[in-house]
């Protein structure tokens, strides 16, 4: 069944919410088939697929391109797109235009904005304009240049109180859920209890209403994997094995096998080459 901001909101305190990042149609389809409730087209796109060192270089154009690819997978999972570096700090009209583009042009069903109470006014106005917004507090990777690195949040009483105040301000502004990144477990618990919208943790322990992980971390595809991540597969190893075998077989002449050896006739392969485009596009790839 199609997930909506309403159905996600109703999951508060109930069954845990599972969110996975995806940046293209293939990974979105797989996350959806696995039953993920939400797909995040995160600006982690920068570190994962685009080869940058942080999320800072990720532009709106990049987010539009990748969000559109995810949206084309037509998932039951709710598609949330990150508002990239700097954009949330433009004057409201320009921010609204960027969020409109993510929803109207690219097909996002919600946007995620980093920042706490300071972002609340703009988020309220976006919600008034009909845009579904997910908040994001704790570690905000778009602040990495200012922070000088990544660290855990909510380790002191003051920081816990600040996180709770930020989360309440976001809830009052109308967000439908809040990501808590790299928060101490006690802080995660305090925020989750303080707000009526679901909290989605990453590196923040088990006390949130749901979890999000970056797909390349889950799959063992990342160059660097944060210590809180559980790797569920070694896809790098599998790809390496397949690619090495292919390279070896091309070099050694074992692939491709001659059609004469396979006993195929020239007429047969000519026929398959002129199958209609739509038929080819929709069916498993012809060999
Ligand atoms: O960009 C991203 O993938 C994120 C998650 C880490 C929450 O913001």
XYZ file of C-alpha atoms and ligand atoms in Angstrom:
295
model
C 0.000 0.000 0.000
C 1.204 3.493 -0.851
C 2.861 5.235 2.101
C 1.892 8.836 2.720
C 2.919 11.430 5.285
C -0.342 10.581 7.055
C 0.385 6.862 7.289
C 3.968 7.590 8.393
C 2.747 10.020 11.096
C 0.367 7.328 12.412
C 3.318 4.972 12.976
C 4.541 7.109 15.918
C 5.136 4.804 18.891
C 3.970 1.743 16.943
C 5.729 -0.430 14.401
C 9.224 0.919 13.716
C 9.681 2.919 10.537
C 12.401 1.780 8.104
C 13.921 4.306 5.712
C 16.720 3.620 3.210
C 18.492 6.085 0.940
C 18.390 5.614 -2.837
C 19.688 7.755 -5.663
C 18.395 5.967 -8.756
C 15.524 3.816 -9.984
C 17.229 0.434 -9.470
C 18.074 0.956 -5.805
C 14.700 2.632 -5.171
C 12.844 -0.358 -6.616
C 14.849 -2.783 -4.475
C 14.300 -0.754 -1.275
C 10.594 -0.661 -2.087
C 10.389 -4.406 -2.783
C 12.097 -4.994 0.580
C 9.238 -3.094 2.239
C 10.967 0.169 3.233
C 8.428 2.755 4.419
C 10.363 5.714 3.075
C 13.104 6.264 0.523
C 15.405 9.195 1.164
C 17.114 10.771 -1.810
C 19.722 12.084 0.588
C 22.400 14.575 -0.275
C 24.670 11.744 0.928
C 24.462 11.258 -2.847
C 27.604 13.439 -2.818
C 29.690 11.090 -0.675
C 28.218 7.846 -1.970
C 27.674 7.951 -5.736
C 29.245 11.221 -6.878
C 32.681 10.853 -5.287
C 32.701 14.057 -3.215
C 34.149 14.213 0.312
C 30.998 15.719 1.839
C 27.453 16.811 1.019
C 28.551 20.430 0.517
C 29.151 20.246 -3.268
C 25.712 18.718 -3.936
C 23.572 21.157 -5.952
C 19.834 21.465 -6.526
C 20.336 20.292 -10.133
C 22.003 17.077 -8.894
C 19.172 16.512 -6.409
C 16.554 17.056 -9.124
C 18.261 14.602 -11.488
C 18.536 11.824 -8.891
C 15.144 12.441 -7.256
C 13.481 12.166 -10.676
C 15.213 8.816 -11.236
C 13.958 7.532 -7.866
C 10.439 8.858 -8.496
C 10.319 6.972 -11.818
C 10.474 3.729 -9.831
C 6.920 4.569 -8.652
C 7.387 3.097 -5.208
C 4.907 2.425 -2.432
C 7.540 3.936 -0.148
C 7.248 7.678 0.417
C 9.956 9.525 -1.527
C 11.698 12.253 0.486
C 14.331 14.500 -1.125
C 17.014 16.510 0.650
C 17.133 20.270 0.222
C 20.857 20.639 -0.543
C 23.583 22.829 0.965
C 22.718 26.481 1.418
C 19.291 26.396 -0.270
C 17.306 26.446 2.994
C 19.007 29.744 3.836
C 17.911 31.560 0.681
C 15.099 34.078 1.081
C 11.749 32.276 1.355
C 10.614 32.723 -2.268
C 13.724 31.066 -3.631
C 13.545 28.243 -1.072
C 9.896 27.706 -2.047
C 10.919 27.563 -5.728
C 13.579 24.939 -4.948
C 11.137 22.811 -2.922
C 8.513 23.203 -5.660
C 11.051 21.990 -8.215
C 11.874 18.925 -6.089
C 8.154 18.074 -5.824
C 6.741 19.292 -9.165
C 9.596 18.582 -11.570
C 11.368 15.691 -9.875
C 8.425 13.986 -8.145
C 9.486 14.107 -4.477
C 6.598 13.579 -2.068
C 8.316 15.419 0.780
C 11.505 17.391 1.357
C 13.995 17.166 4.224
C 15.593 20.283 5.639
C 18.531 20.367 8.051
C 18.176 22.739 11.008
C 16.215 23.275 14.219
C 14.263 26.184 15.700
C 16.017 28.698 13.419
C 14.384 27.048 10.391
C 10.907 26.850 11.969
C 9.404 29.998 10.368
C 10.409 29.020 6.853
C 9.264 25.433 7.399
C 5.874 26.704 8.627
C 5.484 28.740 5.431
C 6.514 25.766 3.270
C 3.925 23.585 5.048
C 1.322 26.335 4.482
C 2.202 26.149 0.784
C 1.365 22.431 0.814
C 4.884 21.041 0.976
C 5.468 18.078 3.313
C 8.634 18.676 5.330
C 10.832 16.313 7.331
C 13.127 17.969 9.900
C 16.742 16.984 10.578
C 18.591 17.804 13.816
C 21.604 16.519 15.757
C 24.527 16.227 13.369
C 23.722 18.264 10.276
C 26.307 17.184 7.680
C 25.758 20.403 5.670
C 27.403 22.222 8.618
C 30.626 20.201 8.302
C 32.770 23.154 7.211
C 31.638 25.176 10.236
C 31.902 22.211 12.646
C 35.308 21.176 11.312
C 34.226 17.516 11.268
C 31.479 15.184 12.427
C 30.612 14.531 16.080
C 27.935 13.141 18.381
C 25.229 15.512 19.748
C 23.212 15.516 22.985
C 25.949 14.394 25.318
C 25.294 17.178 27.868
C 22.076 18.304 29.593
C 22.257 21.629 27.694
C 22.522 19.891 24.339
C 19.648 17.533 25.167
C 17.465 20.535 26.130
C 18.453 22.288 22.902
C 17.599 19.222 20.803
C 14.204 18.904 22.521
C 13.493 22.626 21.969
C 14.510 22.330 18.296
C 12.322 19.267 17.795
C 9.303 20.973 19.416
C 9.789 24.073 17.274
C 9.891 21.891 14.145
C 6.792 19.977 15.239
C 4.930 23.251 15.836
C 6.022 24.420 12.394
C 4.333 21.364 10.851
C 7.008 18.767 10.028
C 5.636 15.227 9.677
C 8.773 13.585 11.119
C 12.288 14.424 12.304
C 15.642 12.783 11.560
C 17.972 12.577 14.570
C 21.516 12.091 13.345
C 24.377 11.065 15.658
C 22.484 11.825 18.858
C 23.305 10.275 22.205
C 20.792 7.547 23.140
C 19.426 9.567 26.111
C 18.902 12.570 23.822
C 17.107 10.402 21.252
C 14.810 9.080 23.971
C 14.110 12.585 25.332
C 13.293 14.012 21.882
C 11.168 11.007 20.883
C 9.112 11.333 24.068
C 8.798 15.111 23.722
C 7.251 15.235 20.239
C 4.143 13.745 18.662
C 5.745 13.177 15.259
C 7.911 10.134 14.483
C 11.656 10.442 14.995
C 13.965 8.628 12.589
C 17.423 7.904 13.981
C 20.799 7.363 12.355
C 23.740 6.618 14.627
C 21.413 7.550 17.500
C 20.578 4.188 19.102
C 17.317 2.232 19.222
C 15.013 4.690 21.049
C 13.656 6.548 17.990
C 10.440 5.660 16.133
C 12.414 4.504 13.106
C 15.826 4.184 11.510
C 17.474 5.391 8.331
C 20.670 4.069 6.787
C 22.594 4.964 3.669
C 22.120 2.177 1.108
C 25.816 1.860 0.245
C 26.620 1.349 3.947
C 24.002 -1.407 4.344
C 25.296 -3.122 1.226
C 29.031 -2.915 1.890
C 29.556 -0.595 -1.070
C 30.944 2.418 0.830
C 34.627 3.332 0.867
C 34.255 4.348 4.531
C 31.549 2.855 6.745
C 30.634 4.655 10.003
C 31.038 2.462 13.117
C 27.301 2.500 14.013
C 26.353 0.893 10.693
C 25.448 -2.759 10.348
C 26.647 -4.115 7.002
C 24.004 -6.552 5.773
C 25.900 -7.648 2.654
C 29.219 -7.478 0.858
C 28.034 -6.303 -2.549
C 31.488 -4.833 -3.309
C 32.887 -8.355 -3.038
C 30.155 -9.767 -5.288
C 30.646 -7.052 -7.926
C 34.402 -7.480 -7.841
C 34.007 -11.230 -8.331
C 31.639 -10.792 -11.299
C 33.650 -7.999 -12.946
C 36.925 -9.901 -12.536
C 35.394 -13.009 -14.084
C 34.032 -10.947 -17.007
C 37.374 -9.186 -17.594
C 39.193 -12.514 -17.428
C 36.765 -14.176 -19.855
C 36.967 -11.299 -22.367
C 40.776 -11.388 -22.246
C 40.877 -15.186 -22.443
C 38.264 -15.383 -25.227
C 35.747 -17.376 -23.168
C 33.140 -14.601 -23.601
C 31.271 -14.114 -25.844
C 30.643 -17.593 -27.180
C 30.337 -17.671 -30.956
C 26.726 -17.966 -32.145
C 27.911 -20.587 -34.608
C 29.156 -22.625 -31.687
C 25.805 -22.180 -29.953
C 24.097 -23.382 -33.135
C 22.117 -20.163 -33.641
C 21.188 -19.112 -37.174
C 21.754 -15.627 -38.553
C 18.031 -15.328 -39.319
C 17.142 -15.847 -35.663
C 19.399 -13.062 -34.374
C 18.217 -10.667 -37.114
C 14.647 -11.256 -35.967
C 15.455 -10.410 -32.337
C 17.252 -7.237 -33.441
C 14.076 -5.834 -34.974
C 11.772 -6.489 -32.022
C 9.816 -3.301 -31.324
C 11.559 -0.816 -29.027
C 8.784 -0.921 -26.429
C 8.958 -4.709 -26.243
C 12.724 -4.557 -25.743
C 12.464 -1.799 -23.170
C 9.959 -3.731 -21.076
C 11.402 -7.215 -21.296
C 14.582 -8.670 -19.829
C 17.622 -7.495 -21.796
C 18.175 -9.424 -25.038
C 21.545 -11.128 -25.357
O 21.752 12.540 3.153
C 21.425 11.572 3.853
O 21.551 10.404 3.487
C 20.858 11.859 5.167
C 20.743 10.722 6.123
C 22.084 10.412 6.651
C 19.763 11.002 7.179
O 20.545 12.975 5.442
